GROMACS .gro file of C-alpha atoms in nm:
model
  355
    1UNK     CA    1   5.345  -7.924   1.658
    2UNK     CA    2   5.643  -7.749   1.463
    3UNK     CA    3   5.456  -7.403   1.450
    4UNK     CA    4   5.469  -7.405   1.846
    5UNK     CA    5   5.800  -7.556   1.843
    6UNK     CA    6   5.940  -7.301   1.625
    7UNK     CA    7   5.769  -7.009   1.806
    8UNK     CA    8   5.932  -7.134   2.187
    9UNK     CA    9   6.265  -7.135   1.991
   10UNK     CA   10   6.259  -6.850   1.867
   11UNK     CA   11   6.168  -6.696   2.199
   12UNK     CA   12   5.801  -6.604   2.127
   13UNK     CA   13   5.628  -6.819   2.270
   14UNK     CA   14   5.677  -6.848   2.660
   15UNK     CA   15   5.733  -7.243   2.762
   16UNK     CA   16   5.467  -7.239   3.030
   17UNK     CA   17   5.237  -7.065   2.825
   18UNK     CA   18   5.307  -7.291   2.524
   19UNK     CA   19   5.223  -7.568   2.847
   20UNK     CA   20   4.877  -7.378   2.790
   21UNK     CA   21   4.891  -7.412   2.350
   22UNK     CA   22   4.911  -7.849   2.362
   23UNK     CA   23   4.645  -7.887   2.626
   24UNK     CA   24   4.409  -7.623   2.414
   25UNK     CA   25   4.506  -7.797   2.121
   26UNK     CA   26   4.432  -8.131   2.288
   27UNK     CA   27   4.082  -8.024   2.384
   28UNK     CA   28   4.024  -7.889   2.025
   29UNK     CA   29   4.139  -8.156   1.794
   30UNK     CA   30   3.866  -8.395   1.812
   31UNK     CA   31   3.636  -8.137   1.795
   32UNK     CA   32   3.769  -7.994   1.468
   33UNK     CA   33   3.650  -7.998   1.121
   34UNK     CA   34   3.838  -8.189   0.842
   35UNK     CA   35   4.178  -7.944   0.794
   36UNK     CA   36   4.121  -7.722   1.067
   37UNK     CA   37   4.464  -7.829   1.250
   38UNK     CA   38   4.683  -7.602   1.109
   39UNK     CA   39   4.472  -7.275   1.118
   40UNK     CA   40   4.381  -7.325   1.493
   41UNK     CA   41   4.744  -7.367   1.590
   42UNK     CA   42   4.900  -7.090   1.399
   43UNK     CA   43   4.602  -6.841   1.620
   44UNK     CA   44   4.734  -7.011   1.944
   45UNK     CA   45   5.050  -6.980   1.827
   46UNK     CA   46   4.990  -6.622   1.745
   47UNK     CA   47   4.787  -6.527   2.075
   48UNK     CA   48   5.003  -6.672   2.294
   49UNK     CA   49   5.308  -6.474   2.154
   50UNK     CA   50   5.111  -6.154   2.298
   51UNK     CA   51   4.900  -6.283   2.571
   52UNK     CA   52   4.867  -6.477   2.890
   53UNK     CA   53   4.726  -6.814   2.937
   54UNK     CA   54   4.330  -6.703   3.032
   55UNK     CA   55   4.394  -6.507   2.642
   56UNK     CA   56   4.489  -6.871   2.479
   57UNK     CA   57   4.189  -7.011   2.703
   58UNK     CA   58   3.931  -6.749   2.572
   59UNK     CA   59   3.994  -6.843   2.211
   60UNK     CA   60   3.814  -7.183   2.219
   61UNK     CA   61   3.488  -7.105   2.175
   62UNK     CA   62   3.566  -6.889   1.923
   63UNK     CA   63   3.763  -7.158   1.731
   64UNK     CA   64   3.476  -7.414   1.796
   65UNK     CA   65   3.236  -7.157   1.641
   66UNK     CA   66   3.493  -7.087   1.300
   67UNK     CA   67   3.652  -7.471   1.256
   68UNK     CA   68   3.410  -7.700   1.489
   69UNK     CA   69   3.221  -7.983   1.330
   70UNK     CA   70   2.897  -7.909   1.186
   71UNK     CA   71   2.682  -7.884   1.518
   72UNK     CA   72   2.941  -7.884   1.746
   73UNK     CA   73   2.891  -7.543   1.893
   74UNK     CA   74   2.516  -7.585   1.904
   75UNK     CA   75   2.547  -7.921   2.096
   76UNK     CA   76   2.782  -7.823   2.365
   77UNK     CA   77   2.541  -7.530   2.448
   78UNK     CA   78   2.260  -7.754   2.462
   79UNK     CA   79   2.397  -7.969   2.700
   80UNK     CA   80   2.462  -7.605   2.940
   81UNK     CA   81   2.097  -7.548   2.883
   82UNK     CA   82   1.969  -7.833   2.998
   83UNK     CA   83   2.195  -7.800   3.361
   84UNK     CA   84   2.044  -7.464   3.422
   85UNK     CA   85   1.884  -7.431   3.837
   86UNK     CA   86   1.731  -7.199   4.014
   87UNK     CA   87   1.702  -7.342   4.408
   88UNK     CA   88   1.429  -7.260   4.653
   89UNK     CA   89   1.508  -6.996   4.901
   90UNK     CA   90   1.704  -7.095   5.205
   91UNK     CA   91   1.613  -6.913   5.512
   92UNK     CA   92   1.900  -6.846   5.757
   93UNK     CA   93   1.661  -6.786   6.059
   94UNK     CA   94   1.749  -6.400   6.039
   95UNK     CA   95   1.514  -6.236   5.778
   96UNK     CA   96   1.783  -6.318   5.495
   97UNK     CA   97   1.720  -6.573   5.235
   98UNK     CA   98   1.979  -6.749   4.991
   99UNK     CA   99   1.914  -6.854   4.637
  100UNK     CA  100   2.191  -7.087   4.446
  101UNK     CA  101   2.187  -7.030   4.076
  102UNK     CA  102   2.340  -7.237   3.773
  103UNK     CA  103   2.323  -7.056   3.406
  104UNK     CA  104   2.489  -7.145   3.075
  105UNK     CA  105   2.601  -6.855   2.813
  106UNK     CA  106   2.268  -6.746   2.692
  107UNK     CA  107   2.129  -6.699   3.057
  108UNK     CA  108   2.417  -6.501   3.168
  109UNK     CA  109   2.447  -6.318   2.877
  110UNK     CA  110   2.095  -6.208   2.917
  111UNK     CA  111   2.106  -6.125   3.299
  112UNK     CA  112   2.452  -5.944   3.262
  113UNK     CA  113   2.292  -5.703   3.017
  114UNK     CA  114   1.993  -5.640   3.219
  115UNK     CA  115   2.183  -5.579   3.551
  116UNK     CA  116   2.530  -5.496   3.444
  117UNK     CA  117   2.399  -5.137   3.340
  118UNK     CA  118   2.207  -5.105   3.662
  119UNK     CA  119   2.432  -5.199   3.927
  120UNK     CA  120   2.758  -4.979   3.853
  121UNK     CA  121   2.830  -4.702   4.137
  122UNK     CA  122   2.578  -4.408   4.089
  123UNK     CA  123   2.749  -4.062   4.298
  124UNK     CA  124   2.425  -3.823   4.353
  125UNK     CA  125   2.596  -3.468   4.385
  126UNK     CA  126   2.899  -3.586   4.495
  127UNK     CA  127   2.784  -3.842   4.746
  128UNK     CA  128   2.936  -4.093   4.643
  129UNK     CA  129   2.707  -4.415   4.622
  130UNK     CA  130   2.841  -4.639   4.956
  131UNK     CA  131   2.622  -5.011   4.851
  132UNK     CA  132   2.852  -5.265   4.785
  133UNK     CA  133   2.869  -5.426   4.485
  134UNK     CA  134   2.661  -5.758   4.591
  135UNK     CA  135   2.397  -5.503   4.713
  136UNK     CA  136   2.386  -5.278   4.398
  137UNK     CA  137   2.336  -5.604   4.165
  138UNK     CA  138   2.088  -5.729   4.367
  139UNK     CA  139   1.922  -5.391   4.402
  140UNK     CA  140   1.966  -5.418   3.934
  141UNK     CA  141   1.792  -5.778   3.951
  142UNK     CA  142   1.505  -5.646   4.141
  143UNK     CA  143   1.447  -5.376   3.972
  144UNK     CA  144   1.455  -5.572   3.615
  145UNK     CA  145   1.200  -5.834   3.776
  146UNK     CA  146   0.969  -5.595   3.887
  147UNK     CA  147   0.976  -5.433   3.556
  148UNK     CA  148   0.900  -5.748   3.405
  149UNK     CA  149   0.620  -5.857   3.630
  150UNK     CA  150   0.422  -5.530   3.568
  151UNK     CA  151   0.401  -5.614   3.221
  152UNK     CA  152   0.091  -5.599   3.081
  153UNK     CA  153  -0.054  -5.975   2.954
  154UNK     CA  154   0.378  -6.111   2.922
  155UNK     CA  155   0.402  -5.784   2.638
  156UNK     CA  156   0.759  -5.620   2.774
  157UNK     CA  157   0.679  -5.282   2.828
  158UNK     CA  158   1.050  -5.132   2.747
  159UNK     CA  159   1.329  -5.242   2.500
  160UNK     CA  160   1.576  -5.194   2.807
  161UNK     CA  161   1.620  -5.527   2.913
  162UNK     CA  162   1.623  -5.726   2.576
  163UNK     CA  163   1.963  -5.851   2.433
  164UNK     CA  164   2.089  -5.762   2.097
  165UNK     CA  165   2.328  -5.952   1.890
  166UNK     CA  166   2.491  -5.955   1.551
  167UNK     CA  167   2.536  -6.198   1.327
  168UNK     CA  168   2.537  -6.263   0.922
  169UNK     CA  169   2.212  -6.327   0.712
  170UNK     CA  170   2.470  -6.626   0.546
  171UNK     CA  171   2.501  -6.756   0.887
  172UNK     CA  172   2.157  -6.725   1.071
  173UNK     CA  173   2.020  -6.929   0.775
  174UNK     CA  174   2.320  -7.164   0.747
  175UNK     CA  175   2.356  -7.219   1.116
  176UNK     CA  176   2.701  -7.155   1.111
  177UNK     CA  177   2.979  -6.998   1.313
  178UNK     CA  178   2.825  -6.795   1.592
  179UNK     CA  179   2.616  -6.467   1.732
  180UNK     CA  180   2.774  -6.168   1.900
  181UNK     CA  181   2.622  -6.008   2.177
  182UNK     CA  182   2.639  -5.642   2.122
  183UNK     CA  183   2.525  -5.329   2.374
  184UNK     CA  184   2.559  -5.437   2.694
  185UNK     CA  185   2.833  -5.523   2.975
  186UNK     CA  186   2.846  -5.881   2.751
  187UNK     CA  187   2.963  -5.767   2.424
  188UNK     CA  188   3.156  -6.021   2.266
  189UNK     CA  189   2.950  -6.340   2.442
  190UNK     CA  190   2.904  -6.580   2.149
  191UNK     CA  191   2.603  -6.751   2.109
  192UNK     CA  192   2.552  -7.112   1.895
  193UNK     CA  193   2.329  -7.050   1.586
  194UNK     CA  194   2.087  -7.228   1.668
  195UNK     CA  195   2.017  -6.986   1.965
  196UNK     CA  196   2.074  -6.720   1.724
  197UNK     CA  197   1.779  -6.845   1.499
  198UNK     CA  198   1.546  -6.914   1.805
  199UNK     CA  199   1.579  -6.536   1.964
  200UNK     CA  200   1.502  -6.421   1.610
  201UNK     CA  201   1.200  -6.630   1.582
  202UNK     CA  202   1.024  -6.401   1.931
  203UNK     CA  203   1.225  -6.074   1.865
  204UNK     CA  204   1.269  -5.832   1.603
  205UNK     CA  205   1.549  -5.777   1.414
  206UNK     CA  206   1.714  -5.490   1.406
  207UNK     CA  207   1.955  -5.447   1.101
  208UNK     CA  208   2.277  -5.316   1.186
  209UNK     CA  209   2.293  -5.039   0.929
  210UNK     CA  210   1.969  -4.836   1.047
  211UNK     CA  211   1.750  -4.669   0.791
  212UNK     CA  212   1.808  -4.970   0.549
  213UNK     CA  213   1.451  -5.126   0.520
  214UNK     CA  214   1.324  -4.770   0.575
  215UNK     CA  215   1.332  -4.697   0.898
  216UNK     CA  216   1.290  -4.281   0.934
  217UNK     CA  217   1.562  -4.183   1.153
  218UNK     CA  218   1.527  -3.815   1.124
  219UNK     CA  219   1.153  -3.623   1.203
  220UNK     CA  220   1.070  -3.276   1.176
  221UNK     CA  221   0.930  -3.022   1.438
  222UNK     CA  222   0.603  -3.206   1.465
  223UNK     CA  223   0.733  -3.503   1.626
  224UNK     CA  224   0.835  -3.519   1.987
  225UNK     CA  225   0.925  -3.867   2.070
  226UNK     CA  226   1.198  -4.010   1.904
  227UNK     CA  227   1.079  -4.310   1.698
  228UNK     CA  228   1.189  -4.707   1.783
  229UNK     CA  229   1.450  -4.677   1.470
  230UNK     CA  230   1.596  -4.335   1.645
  231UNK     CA  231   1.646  -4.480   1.975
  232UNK     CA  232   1.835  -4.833   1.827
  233UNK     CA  233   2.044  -4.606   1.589
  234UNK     CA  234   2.133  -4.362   1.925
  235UNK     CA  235   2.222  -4.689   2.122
  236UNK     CA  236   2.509  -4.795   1.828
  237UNK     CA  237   2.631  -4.427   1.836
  238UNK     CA  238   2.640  -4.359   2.174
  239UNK     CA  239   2.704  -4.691   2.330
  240UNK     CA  240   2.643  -4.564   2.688
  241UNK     CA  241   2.510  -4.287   2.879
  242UNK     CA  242   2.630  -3.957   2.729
  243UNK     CA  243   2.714  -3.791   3.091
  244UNK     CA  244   3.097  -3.802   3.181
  245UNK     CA  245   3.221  -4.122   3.294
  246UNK     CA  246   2.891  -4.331   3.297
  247UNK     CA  247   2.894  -4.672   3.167
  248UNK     CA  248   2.540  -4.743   3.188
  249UNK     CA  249   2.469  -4.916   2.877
  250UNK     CA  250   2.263  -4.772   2.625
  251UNK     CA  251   1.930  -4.965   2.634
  252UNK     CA  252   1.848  -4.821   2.961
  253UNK     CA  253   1.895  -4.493   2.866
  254UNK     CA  254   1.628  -4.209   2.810
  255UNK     CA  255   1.691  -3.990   2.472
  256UNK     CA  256   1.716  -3.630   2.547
  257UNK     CA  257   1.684  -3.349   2.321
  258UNK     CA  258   1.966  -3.122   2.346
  259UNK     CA  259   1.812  -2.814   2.182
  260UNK     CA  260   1.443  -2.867   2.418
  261UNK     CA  261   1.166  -2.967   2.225
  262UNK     CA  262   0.993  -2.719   2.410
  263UNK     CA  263   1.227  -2.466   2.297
  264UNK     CA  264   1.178  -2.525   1.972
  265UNK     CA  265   1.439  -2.786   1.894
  266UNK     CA  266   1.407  -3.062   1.635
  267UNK     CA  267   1.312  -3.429   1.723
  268UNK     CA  268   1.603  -3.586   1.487
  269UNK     CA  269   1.974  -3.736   1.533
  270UNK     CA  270   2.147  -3.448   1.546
  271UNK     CA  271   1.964  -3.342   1.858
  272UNK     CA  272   1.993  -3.602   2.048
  273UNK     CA  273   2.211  -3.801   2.298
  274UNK     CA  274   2.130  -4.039   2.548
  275UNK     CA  275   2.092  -4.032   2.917
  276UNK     CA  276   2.066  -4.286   3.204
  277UNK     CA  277   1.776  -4.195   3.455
  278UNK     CA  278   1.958  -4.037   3.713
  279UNK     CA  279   2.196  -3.776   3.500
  280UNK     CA  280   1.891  -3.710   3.262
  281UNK     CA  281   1.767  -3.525   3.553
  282UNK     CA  282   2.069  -3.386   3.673
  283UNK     CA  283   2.146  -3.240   3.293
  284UNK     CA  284   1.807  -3.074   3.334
  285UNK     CA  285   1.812  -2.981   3.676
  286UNK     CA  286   2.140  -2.820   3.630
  287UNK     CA  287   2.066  -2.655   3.296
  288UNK     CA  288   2.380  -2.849   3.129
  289UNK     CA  289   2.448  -2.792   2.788
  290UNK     CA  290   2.566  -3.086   2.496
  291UNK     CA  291   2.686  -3.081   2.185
  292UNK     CA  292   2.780  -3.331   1.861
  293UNK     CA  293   3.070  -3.308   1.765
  294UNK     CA  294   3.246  -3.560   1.556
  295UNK     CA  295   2.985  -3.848   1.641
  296UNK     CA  296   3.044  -3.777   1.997
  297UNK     CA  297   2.823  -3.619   2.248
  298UNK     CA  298   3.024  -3.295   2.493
  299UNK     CA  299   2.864  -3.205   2.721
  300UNK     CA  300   2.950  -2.821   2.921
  301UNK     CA  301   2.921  -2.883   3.266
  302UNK     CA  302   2.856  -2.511   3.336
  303UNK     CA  303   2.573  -2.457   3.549
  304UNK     CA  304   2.284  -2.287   3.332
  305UNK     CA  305   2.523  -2.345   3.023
  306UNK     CA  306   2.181  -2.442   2.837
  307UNK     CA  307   1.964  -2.103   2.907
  308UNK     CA  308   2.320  -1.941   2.821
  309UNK     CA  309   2.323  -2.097   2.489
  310UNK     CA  310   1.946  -2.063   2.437
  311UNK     CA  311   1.949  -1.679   2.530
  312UNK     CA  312   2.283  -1.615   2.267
  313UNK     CA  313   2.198  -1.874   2.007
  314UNK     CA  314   2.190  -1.673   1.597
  315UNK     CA  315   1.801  -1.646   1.520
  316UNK     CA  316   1.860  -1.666   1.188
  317UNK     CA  317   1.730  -2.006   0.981
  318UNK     CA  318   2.087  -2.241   1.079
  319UNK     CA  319   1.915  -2.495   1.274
  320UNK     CA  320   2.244  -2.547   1.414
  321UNK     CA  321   2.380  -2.345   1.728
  322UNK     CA  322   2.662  -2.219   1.809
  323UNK     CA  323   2.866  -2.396   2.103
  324UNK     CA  324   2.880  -2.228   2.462
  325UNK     CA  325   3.203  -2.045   2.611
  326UNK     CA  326   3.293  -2.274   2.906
  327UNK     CA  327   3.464  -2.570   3.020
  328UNK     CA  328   3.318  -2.903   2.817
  329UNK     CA  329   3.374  -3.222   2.961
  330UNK     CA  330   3.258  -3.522   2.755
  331UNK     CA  331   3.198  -3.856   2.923
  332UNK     CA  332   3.328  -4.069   2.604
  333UNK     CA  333   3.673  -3.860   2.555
  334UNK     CA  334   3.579  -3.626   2.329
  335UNK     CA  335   3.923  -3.418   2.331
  336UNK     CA  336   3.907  -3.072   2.330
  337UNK     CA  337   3.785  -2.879   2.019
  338UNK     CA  338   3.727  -2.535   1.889
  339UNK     CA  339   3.367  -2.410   1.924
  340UNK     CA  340   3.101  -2.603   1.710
  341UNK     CA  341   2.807  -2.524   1.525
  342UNK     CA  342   2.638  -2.842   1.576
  343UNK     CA  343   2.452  -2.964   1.851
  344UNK     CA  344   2.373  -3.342   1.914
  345UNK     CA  345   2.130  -3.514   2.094
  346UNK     CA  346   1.954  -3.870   2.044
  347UNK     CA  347   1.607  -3.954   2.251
  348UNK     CA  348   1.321  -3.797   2.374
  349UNK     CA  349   1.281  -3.676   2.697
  350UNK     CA  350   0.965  -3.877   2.870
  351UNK     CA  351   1.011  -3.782   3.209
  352UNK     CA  352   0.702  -3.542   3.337
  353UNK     CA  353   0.787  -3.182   3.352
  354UNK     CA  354   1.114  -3.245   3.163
  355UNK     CA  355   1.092  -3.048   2.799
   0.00000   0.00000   0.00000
């Protein structure tokens, strides 16, 4: 191994994480495609001049996926698959039951997105929320089951829970390399090709460049509900709930306009940003104001900032309003800017009595 040699004498490479580089390697080689060797070691070599030993772990799957032999990927999740367990409830005598659970990539990868989003810490008001975390992700699974079982006839009945993931035309159809979960608290979860192929064969796909197979991403005045193409394009541009410092992911937000519908705003991209459940209300509730600028939704936290706006917006034809005077917080670090003339918003708002 002179590439790991040379890095530990040159100072580099620490020796106990180079420890970390020959058992990796070990694991690796027989699973390696003819002439693989010396690509795989120089990105040990190179991540374990940087990182720690759980960074030199994480890269075998990923070099599996790029250098593995044909099928070699697909087969080791296969084998996961087939060790997955639900138990029966265990009853401790006092009202409490306990499940034990065994999932492989795919299955966690699809609960975490569901109930990753749902569980994080949710102040009201500024109570803070006091459930633990075990509580609050139990509270998420519940609430994703019982969406699930009112279904009508097994036809999902929201996009919130599914699981997106990228991956090349030139490698669905080769099976090759690997799937990349995208929009969700697993981002970066590979998946084997095979899988890849199967979730395509059930679920749609969404290109990842919207608009290229002719979606219509932007409606006129006549339309108030954002269209299935809006919402996926708002979930790549917002990511996650608009409000300051929420990390709900974007598939189980609501799309809000931030010029109201009802007020005569447009039903398009540039009007819209997303919103989990709970701060979609508050926004309204509290009359707070948002605004696009630079791809990123700001939001003035200034009680009735929204009827302020409304009341002082130019009449004239600019369909784009001026910004509010006021304090604007953004909850994706939008840093501070002069006043703009646009105003962004992605989604509808489908909650009764909310314009």
């Amino acid at each position: 191994m002179p590439a790991l040699l040379g890095a530990v004498r040159a100072t580099r490479v620490p020796l106990v994480t180079a420890a970390v580089v020959v058992d990796e390697f070990e694991r690796l080689a027989p699973r390696l495609a003819e002439g693989a060797e010396v690509p795989v070691m120089a990105g040990l070599v190179e991540v374990a001049s940087w990182g720690r030993a759980k960074d030199v772990r994480g890269l075998r799957e990923r070099l599996v996926a790029k250098y593995g032999l044909v099928g070699e990927l697909q087969g080791e999740h296969d084998k996961a698959v087939e060790r997955r367990a639900l138990s029966q409830p265990f009853s401790d005598g006092t009202g409490l039951f306990e499940y034990t659970m065994v999932v492989d990539t795919e299955a966690k990868a699809v609960i975490e997105a569901a109930v990753q989003g749902l569980s994080a810490p949710r102040p009201a008001q500024g109570e803070p929320d006091r459930r633990p975390s075990g509580q609050r992700r139990m509270d998420a699974l519940l609430e994703v089951v019982r969406r699930g079982v009112a279904s009508a006839e097994g036809v999902s009945t929201t996009p919130k829970a599914e699981l997106f993931v990228t991956v090349s035309l030139a490698d669905l159809v080769a099976r090759t390399n690997a799937a990349t979960v995208f929009g969700s608290g697993e981002a970066g979860t590979l998946l084997a090709p095979e899988t890849a192929r199967r979730i395509a064969c059930d679920a749609g796909i969404v290109p990842g460049v919207m608009g290229k197979e002719g979606q219509i991403l932007d409606l006129g005045r006549r339309f108030r509900l954002f269209t299935s193409a809006q919402l996926r394009a708002l979930w790549l541009r917002d990511g996650t709930c608009t409000f300051p410092d929420c990390t709900v992911p974007s598939t189980w937000c609501d799309g809000h306009h931030l010029w109201h519908w009802a007020d005569g705003g447009p039903t398009d991209l540039a009007n819209a940003a997303l919103l989990c459940g709970r701060h979609h209300t508050v926004v309204h509730t509290k009359g707070y104001h948002g605004q696009l600028r630079d791809g990123r939704v700001c939001w003035d936290l200034t009680r009735g900032a929204y009827d302020h706006w409304l009341t002082h917006r130019p009449r004239p034809a600019s369909a784009d309003p001026p910004a509010v005077a006021g304090p604007t917080t953004s909850g994706a670090g939008c840093p501070p800017v002069p006043p703009s003339t646009v105003v962004g918003r992605a989604g509808p708002c489908p909650r009764p009595g909310h314009p």
